[in-house]
């Protein structure tokens, strides 16, 4: 245990299927038997294997982190633990007994509670009502006094006595709402608390408060499962860390026995597959220049230059402000200040129309919400931004629309025989190509700004989209990409700007790009 | 007709399929069956296939038809329907009849401007403030009725001139209103299919956020969609006013309901972004045929209401099925 070699408890291949019993997998590290354990857990969504024969144990009186990249299977695992999703195969044991977590109600009955990424409080109800909302303990004619007392107890246990029971939840800060949710779990006598990235949208003070609360919960002998992208938090409050990658368990370790560097290596261990095209490193003249960009509550003083023919990535976790920068450049943020210049010409912020006239086009990561017109045809989607150029006095020429759609489809790699299909009949990857196709075709190369360009897209289509992006660079486009997917950022970018909680941390170019520094920047900036 | 929209074939889209623009699915099959059924029903009903009967049917249908074309613009742009369109039609009959003493042309211009403005204001409120279109139109309905009764004292307007009578004349073999309806429908469809404005309506209706992200200003499109609806409604208003030789707040009662029924029965998507004026035209004629047939077969008004209700219900349920 003392040697570095033993610190990593990698799971050998042959143990994965053998250990069907509920014995503690990592008994050498942890005292006692686990309160919750899973064996041989598999889950697939369609063709995607989200979890592959996973074994894991969770212990009382511990805060255990689950780390891994996007798509590693963290969320799938906790959804299964919380009874939201059902596994394809595998067993779960709670308190030494085999159990089936068939529904979230069942999980709650056992004592497993989850605070989801999106808060589930009712903003118009009081704190008290929110705490007891949906509880099966509340009798038909509740005794308010008793309920108040128990709710107050739960809040004080969390060190949150300052939250008034009568206050409307909508008036609380996000951090306080999170505390209310945790208090709700306490009143249900939950023994296992699952928190899915609870700090993604919180300020430092609020995070401190949540940590104090979690430490108290732990001292009570309850178990906390903590999912986070912020590695600093892992070392600050967690006792052990479980690393997932591609749906498989890579290893489990005490946080005391591991360092940041080692953890990052575990998370990213896989070699880069040949998914990313050759870099250009052309460094043309700047096509986009951002100076002193501020968005209230999201971005503080951001500056960047995007040269022609380059892909500049803004790396940061959810809530870091990277998305806001891109949305601002796309003209979709109304209250931004600062200067954005395209080819040296200043652009008025807050108007998507103006951005388009400056030849800035936006590809959203949220395809259904703002990426494509799902009820319209492929043709209609492709030519959506080209209507002005293809019309005369407001009249369109169907033939030239058709020709343009054909051309753009060829460009973006959309099947030209499917121009008349509805956009939502296409696969996610093809839909994303549609969103790209819509942005191309101007007479001169412009700027493409993107958020999470490959969110929810499988590996094959991903590679095609990266090729497409590189192809645009060759045409003289400049690309600005916001992404939380580190591997993508490293593989794709000619230059990287890192962001952490609204602030720009560092910037890297060409050979200076390295995983360790960037991971360090976006999780734990050097002060 | 329904199968023309066809499966995703490799030929470029023909104009006809663009107008109908649906796939061969269960919903269009049922629409086809309904069309065949109504034809059989019509042929087997004695007295229906006479020229006078059909002509009178098509004349009465034309008034609702023009309003329904206008409503199509509102529905396609993603704003469901307007409750105030009947009231603005009534108000326009009054404006037209009051101003007709100035001459027919000034009165027509005034009527069209008035109705376009009345609806345009609503479109502006809905587009700019992203207000709920149903609530805005309900408020507008109340305000229009209230102001009109305040100004006219609740009485109709009967001008002492017959300058508007020319609007009741036949155009060739067609009754005037029918010709106007066909004209409005054709122009409306041409605008939707072949102008940038028309295309923008589909884009904004299908996904306003994506439209904004691709550099459109959705509020502008919504505003002009309402103006277009107002203009179509004004056509109906002047025709009705000329026919009854009066302007009255009662002329437009119920038109919003008949119009949205026609739009839905035609198969335009209630959530916007899919449909056409041609569909609305088919919906209008279908409902009118059913009504006419029921009258000829001796059913009362209660059966008409019941049947139209059922047809609208079926149309909406079909859309629901079509989506999932």
mmCIF file of C-alpha atoms in Angstrom, chain A residues 127-363:
data_model
loop_
_atom_site.group_PDB
_atom_site.id
_atom_site.type_symbol
_atom_site.label_atom_id
_atom_site.label_comp_id
_atom_site.label_asym_id
_atom_site.label_seq_id
_atom_site.Cartn_x
_atom_site.Cartn_y
_atom_site.Cartn_z
ATOM 1 C CA UNK A 127 -38.009 25.507 1.451
ATOM 2 C CA UNK A 128 -40.094 23.384 3.786
ATOM 3 C CA UNK A 129 -42.440 22.235 1.042
ATOM 4 C CA UNK A 130 -39.523 21.442 -1.216
ATOM 5 C CA UNK A 131 -37.842 19.365 1.439
ATOM 6 C CA UNK A 132 -40.922 17.223 1.970
ATOM 7 C CA UNK A 133 -42.021 17.187 -1.654
ATOM 8 C CA UNK A 134 -42.769 13.666 -2.768
ATOM 9 C CA UNK A 135 -41.843 12.084 0.537
ATOM 10 C CA UNK A 136 -43.707 8.939 1.397
ATOM 11 C CA UNK A 137 -43.292 9.733 5.098
ATOM 12 C CA UNK A 138 -45.720 12.612 5.069
ATOM 13 C CA UNK A 139 -49.094 11.418 6.341
ATOM 14 C CA UNK A 140 -52.342 12.430 4.718
ATOM 15 C CA UNK A 141 -52.884 15.024 7.419
ATOM 16 C CA UNK A 142 -49.330 16.184 8.155
ATOM 17 C CA UNK A 143 -48.266 17.597 11.484
ATOM 18 C CA UNK A 144 -46.508 20.719 10.326
ATOM 19 C CA UNK A 145 -44.639 21.150 13.560
ATOM 20 C CA UNK A 146 -43.008 17.774 13.296
ATOM 21 C CA UNK A 147 -42.143 18.303 9.657
ATOM 22 C CA UNK A 148 -40.648 21.699 10.420
ATOM 23 C CA UNK A 149 -38.519 20.296 13.182
ATOM 24 C CA UNK A 150 -37.137 17.498 11.058
ATOM 25 C CA UNK A 151 -36.475 19.809 8.115
ATOM 26 C CA UNK A 152 -34.683 22.270 10.402
ATOM 27 C CA UNK A 153 -32.594 19.430 11.785
ATOM 28 C CA UNK A 154 -31.557 18.377 8.322
ATOM 29 C CA UNK A 155 -30.577 21.906 7.370
ATOM 30 C CA UNK A 156 -28.590 22.450 10.540
ATOM 31 C CA UNK A 157 -26.773 19.177 9.977
ATOM 32 C CA UNK A 158 -25.635 20.657 6.686
ATOM 33 C CA UNK A 159 -24.560 23.866 8.387
ATOM 34 C CA UNK A 160 -27.302 25.719 6.555
ATOM 35 C CA UNK A 161 -29.349 27.059 9.477
ATOM 36 C CA UNK A 162 -29.430 30.436 7.737
ATOM 37 C CA UNK A 163 -31.897 29.148 5.163
ATOM 38 C CA UNK A 164 -35.394 30.011 6.414
ATOM 39 C CA UNK A 165 -37.944 27.236 6.086
ATOM 40 C CA UNK A 166 -40.557 29.696 4.875
ATOM 41 C CA UNK A 167 -38.377 31.270 2.207
ATOM 42 C CA UNK A 168 -39.384 30.689 -1.386
ATOM 43 C CA UNK A 169 -36.808 28.503 -3.077
ATOM 44 C CA UNK A 170 -36.748 30.752 -6.122
ATOM 45 C CA UNK A 171 -35.153 33.480 -3.980
ATOM 46 C CA UNK A 172 -32.230 31.274 -2.918
ATOM 47 C CA UNK A 173 -28.905 31.102 -4.695
ATOM 48 C CA UNK A 174 -28.129 28.019 -6.743
ATOM 49 C CA UNK A 175 -25.824 26.752 -4.028
ATOM 50 C CA UNK A 176 -28.517 27.121 -1.387
ATOM 51 C CA UNK A 177 -30.969 25.281 -3.596
ATOM 52 C CA UNK A 178 -28.481 22.469 -3.806
ATOM 53 C CA UNK A 179 -28.302 22.408 -0.018
ATOM 54 C CA UNK A 180 -32.084 22.211 0.110
ATOM 55 C CA UNK A 181 -31.942 19.220 -2.187
ATOM 56 C CA UNK A 182 -29.348 17.552 -0.025
ATOM 57 C CA UNK A 183 -31.473 18.275 3.042
ATOM 58 C CA UNK A 184 -34.351 16.589 1.267
ATOM 59 C CA UNK A 185 -32.206 13.471 0.891
ATOM 60 C CA UNK A 186 -31.295 13.617 4.574
ATOM 61 C CA UNK A 187 -34.915 13.673 5.669
ATOM 62 C CA UNK A 188 -35.438 10.550 3.586
ATOM 63 C CA UNK A 189 -32.676 8.915 5.627
ATOM 64 C CA UNK A 190 -30.625 8.225 2.548
ATOM 65 C CA UNK A 191 -27.488 6.207 3.189
ATOM 66 C CA UNK A 192 -25.870 6.710 -0.179
ATOM 67 C CA UNK A 193 -25.768 10.199 -1.669
ATOM 68 C CA UNK A 194 -24.971 10.555 -5.328
ATOM 69 C CA UNK A 195 -23.977 14.012 -6.567
ATOM 70 C CA UNK A 196 -23.506 14.508 -10.286
ATOM 71 C CA UNK A 197 -21.229 17.504 -10.884
ATOM 72 C CA UNK A 198 -22.801 19.561 -8.123
ATOM 73 C CA UNK A 199 -20.274 22.382 -8.364
ATOM 74 C CA UNK A 200 -20.378 23.009 -12.110
ATOM 75 C CA UNK A 201 -22.417 26.155 -11.759
ATOM 76 C CA UNK A 202 -21.480 27.335 -8.271
ATOM 77 C CA UNK A 203 -19.284 30.108 -6.956
ATOM 78 C CA UNK A 204 -16.338 29.472 -4.620
ATOM 79 C CA UNK A 205 -18.242 30.339 -1.445
ATOM 80 C CA UNK A 206 -21.117 28.103 -2.347
ATOM 81 C CA UNK A 207 -18.759 25.270 -3.167
ATOM 82 C CA UNK A 208 -17.148 25.618 0.277
ATOM 83 C CA UNK A 209 -20.556 25.332 1.868
ATOM 84 C CA UNK A 210 -21.448 22.215 -0.074
ATOM 85 C CA UNK A 211 -18.131 20.673 0.921
ATOM 86 C CA UNK A 212 -18.749 21.376 4.595
ATOM 87 C CA UNK A 213 -22.130 19.725 4.252
ATOM 88 C CA UNK A 214 -20.678 16.694 2.503
ATOM 89 C CA UNK A 215 -18.028 16.305 5.184
ATOM 90 C CA UNK A 216 -20.743 16.250 7.842
ATOM 91 C CA UNK A 217 -22.747 13.680 5.941
ATOM 92 C CA UNK A 218 -19.652 11.519 5.718
ATOM 93 C CA UNK A 219 -18.986 11.823 9.440
ATOM 94 C CA UNK A 220 -22.475 10.497 10.052
ATOM 95 C CA UNK A 221 -21.359 7.271 8.431
ATOM 96 C CA UNK A 222 -23.187 7.803 5.171
ATOM 97 C CA UNK A 223 -21.647 7.217 1.788
ATOM 98 C CA UNK A 224 -21.187 9.917 -0.845
ATOM 99 C CA UNK A 225 -20.567 9.228 -4.520
ATOM 100 C CA UNK A 226 -19.203 12.338 -6.111
ATOM 101 C CA UNK A 227 -18.895 12.894 -9.845
ATOM 102 C CA UNK A 228 -16.754 15.767 -10.954
ATOM 103 C CA UNK A 229 -14.568 17.034 -13.740
ATOM 104 C CA UNK A 230 -12.665 19.260 -11.360
ATOM 105 C CA UNK A 231 -9.719 17.257 -10.178
ATOM 106 C CA UNK A 232 -8.855 19.749 -7.472
ATOM 107 C CA UNK A 233 -12.090 18.805 -5.731
ATOM 108 C CA UNK A 234 -11.202 15.140 -5.861
ATOM 109 C CA UNK A 235 -8.090 15.766 -3.819
ATOM 110 C CA UNK A 236 -9.786 18.236 -1.541
ATOM 111 C CA UNK A 237 -12.731 16.258 -0.247
ATOM 112 C CA UNK A 238 -12.697 12.718 -1.600
ATOM 113 C CA UNK A 239 -11.256 9.693 0.158
ATOM 114 C CA UNK A 240 -10.935 7.549 -2.901
ATOM 115 C CA UNK A 241 -11.335 7.861 -6.620
ATOM 116 C CA UNK A 242 -12.722 5.474 -9.193
ATOM 117 C CA UNK A 243 -11.667 6.102 -12.788
ATOM 118 C CA UNK A 244 -13.804 5.071 -15.719
ATOM 119 C CA UNK A 245 -12.848 5.140 -19.342
ATOM 120 C CA UNK A 246 -14.970 4.001 -22.301
ATOM 121 C CA UNK A 247 -17.418 2.314 -19.989
ATOM 122 C CA UNK A 248 -14.735 0.273 -18.255
ATOM 123 C CA UNK A 249 -13.213 0.589 -14.834
ATOM 124 C CA UNK A 250 -9.607 1.655 -15.197
ATOM 125 C CA UNK A 251 -8.755 1.576 -11.546
ATOM 126 C CA UNK A 252 -9.621 2.632 -8.041
ATOM 127 C CA UNK A 253 -7.298 4.290 -5.588
ATOM 128 C CA UNK A 254 -7.118 6.189 -2.319
ATOM 129 C CA UNK A 255 -6.664 9.851 -3.105
ATOM 130 C CA UNK A 256 -3.773 9.933 -0.632
ATOM 131 C CA UNK A 257 -1.887 7.408 -2.714
ATOM 132 C CA UNK A 258 -2.182 9.149 -6.035
ATOM 133 C CA UNK A 259 -1.265 12.507 -7.491
ATOM 134 C CA UNK A 260 -2.883 14.726 -10.079
ATOM 135 C CA UNK A 261 -0.507 13.675 -12.794
ATOM 136 C CA UNK A 262 -1.197 10.011 -12.239
ATOM 137 C CA UNK A 263 -4.949 10.600 -12.144
ATOM 138 C CA UNK A 264 -4.889 12.515 -15.402
ATOM 139 C CA UNK A 265 -2.920 9.733 -17.023
ATOM 140 C CA UNK A 266 -5.460 7.213 -15.839
ATOM 141 C CA UNK A 267 -8.341 9.244 -17.229
ATOM 142 C CA UNK A 268 -6.759 9.817 -20.617
ATOM 143 C CA UNK A 269 -4.766 6.576 -20.804
ATOM 144 C CA UNK A 270 -5.906 5.548 -24.242
ATOM 145 C CA UNK A 271 -3.568 6.386 -27.083
ATOM 146 C CA UNK A 272 -4.810 8.878 -29.602
ATOM 147 C CA UNK A 273 -6.442 7.027 -32.415
ATOM 148 C CA UNK A 274 -5.984 8.392 -35.900
ATOM 149 C CA UNK A 275 -9.091 10.451 -35.751
ATOM 150 C CA UNK A 276 -7.641 13.889 -36.096
ATOM 151 C CA UNK A 277 -6.383 15.199 -39.393
ATOM 152 C CA UNK A 278 -2.944 16.735 -39.821
ATOM 153 C CA UNK A 279 -2.598 20.199 -38.406
ATOM 154 C CA UNK A 280 -2.120 23.113 -40.691
ATOM 155 C CA UNK A 281 -0.104 25.568 -38.591
ATOM 156 C CA UNK A 282 -0.534 28.067 -41.375
ATOM 157 C CA UNK A 283 -0.918 31.088 -39.129
ATOM 158 C CA UNK A 284 -2.528 33.341 -41.667
ATOM 159 C CA UNK A 285 -3.512 36.925 -40.962
ATOM 160 C CA UNK A 286 -6.049 37.247 -38.142
ATOM 161 C CA UNK A 287 -9.628 36.919 -39.359
ATOM 162 C CA UNK A 288 -11.250 37.295 -35.937
ATOM 163 C CA UNK A 289 -9.985 39.386 -33.071
ATOM 164 C CA UNK A 290 -11.696 39.489 -29.682
ATOM 165 C CA UNK A 291 -10.664 42.073 -27.099
ATOM 166 C CA UNK A 292 -11.850 42.570 -23.560
ATOM 167 C CA UNK A 293 -15.016 40.554 -23.991
ATOM 168 C CA UNK A 294 -17.254 40.513 -20.933
ATOM 169 C CA UNK A 295 -20.576 38.827 -20.346
ATOM 170 C CA UNK A 296 -22.145 39.500 -16.947
ATOM 171 C CA UNK A 297 -21.973 36.371 -14.865
ATOM 172 C CA UNK A 298 -20.259 34.302 -17.534
ATOM 173 C CA UNK A 299 -17.124 35.824 -19.054
ATOM 174 C CA UNK A 300 -14.596 38.233 -17.596
ATOM 175 C CA UNK A 301 -12.214 40.026 -19.916
ATOM 176 C CA UNK A 302 -11.631 37.503 -22.669
ATOM 177 C CA UNK A 303 -9.274 38.202 -25.559
ATOM 178 C CA UNK A 304 -8.248 36.017 -28.443
ATOM 179 C CA UNK A 305 -7.112 36.056 -32.048
ATOM 180 C CA UNK A 306 -8.223 33.523 -34.635
ATOM 181 C CA UNK A 307 -5.962 33.426 -37.698
ATOM 182 C CA UNK A 308 -7.200 32.314 -41.094
ATOM 183 C CA UNK A 309 -6.779 28.607 -41.616
ATOM 184 C CA UNK A 310 -6.521 27.807 -37.927
ATOM 185 C CA UNK A 311 -8.707 26.038 -35.423
ATOM 186 C CA UNK A 312 -8.667 27.807 -32.080
ATOM 187 C CA UNK A 313 -10.278 25.891 -29.246
ATOM 188 C CA UNK A 314 -11.512 27.316 -25.979
ATOM 189 C CA UNK A 315 -11.179 24.550 -23.444
ATOM 190 C CA UNK A 316 -13.121 24.645 -20.213
ATOM 191 C CA UNK A 317 -15.543 22.705 -18.104
ATOM 192 C CA UNK A 318 -19.282 23.223 -18.165
ATOM 193 C CA UNK A 319 -19.927 26.713 -16.846
ATOM 194 C CA UNK A 320 -16.408 27.971 -17.529
ATOM 195 C CA UNK A 321 -17.681 30.633 -19.918
ATOM 196 C CA UNK A 322 -16.259 29.093 -23.102
ATOM 197 C CA UNK A 323 -19.736 28.626 -24.535
ATOM 198 C CA UNK A 324 -20.655 32.204 -23.742
ATOM 199 C CA UNK A 325 -17.654 33.504 -25.668
ATOM 200 C CA UNK A 326 -18.723 31.580 -28.745
ATOM 201 C CA UNK A 327 -22.363 32.580 -28.412
ATOM 202 C CA UNK A 328 -21.319 36.208 -28.088
ATOM 203 C CA UNK A 329 -19.276 36.072 -31.266
ATOM 204 C CA UNK A 330 -22.272 34.464 -32.978
ATOM 205 C CA UNK A 331 -24.363 37.476 -31.930
ATOM 206 C CA UNK A 332 -26.621 35.531 -29.591
ATOM 207 C CA UNK A 333 -25.719 37.248 -26.318
ATOM 208 C CA UNK A 334 -27.452 40.571 -25.914
ATOM 209 C CA UNK A 335 -25.626 41.940 -22.873
ATOM 210 C CA UNK A 336 -22.003 41.350 -23.884
ATOM 211 C CA UNK A 337 -19.449 44.135 -23.955
ATOM 212 C CA UNK A 338 -16.039 44.338 -25.550
ATOM 213 C CA UNK A 339 -14.744 44.452 -29.073
ATOM 214 C CA UNK A 340 -15.008 41.839 -31.796
ATOM 215 C CA UNK A 341 -13.349 42.540 -35.134
ATOM 216 C CA UNK A 342 -13.751 40.509 -38.272
ATOM 217 C CA UNK A 343 -11.074 41.149 -40.875
ATOM 218 C CA UNK A 344 -10.367 44.338 -38.983
ATOM 219 C CA UNK A 345 -13.966 45.585 -39.146
ATOM 220 C CA UNK A 346 -15.663 46.113 -35.792
ATOM 221 C CA UNK A 347 -18.850 44.146 -35.281
ATOM 222 C CA UNK A 348 -21.839 45.226 -33.231
ATOM 223 C CA UNK A 349 -22.540 42.604 -30.571
ATOM 224 C CA UNK A 350 -25.920 41.119 -29.838
ATOM 225 C CA UNK A 351 -27.259 40.634 -33.353
ATOM 226 C CA UNK A 352 -27.024 37.282 -35.088
ATOM 227 C CA UNK A 353 -28.008 38.971 -38.325
ATOM 228 C CA UNK A 354 -25.065 41.323 -38.047
ATOM 229 C CA UNK A 355 -22.756 38.402 -37.280
ATOM 230 C CA UNK A 356 -23.933 36.620 -40.416
ATOM 231 C CA UNK A 357 -23.331 39.728 -42.479
ATOM 232 C CA UNK A 358 -19.775 39.680 -41.180
ATOM 233 C CA UNK A 359 -19.596 36.109 -42.415
ATOM 234 C CA UNK A 360 -19.604 34.580 -38.960
ATOM 235 C CA UNK A 361 -21.597 31.377 -38.827
ATOM 236 C CA UNK A 362 -22.583 29.373 -35.812
ATOM 237 C CA UNK A 363 -22.826 25.614 -35.381
#
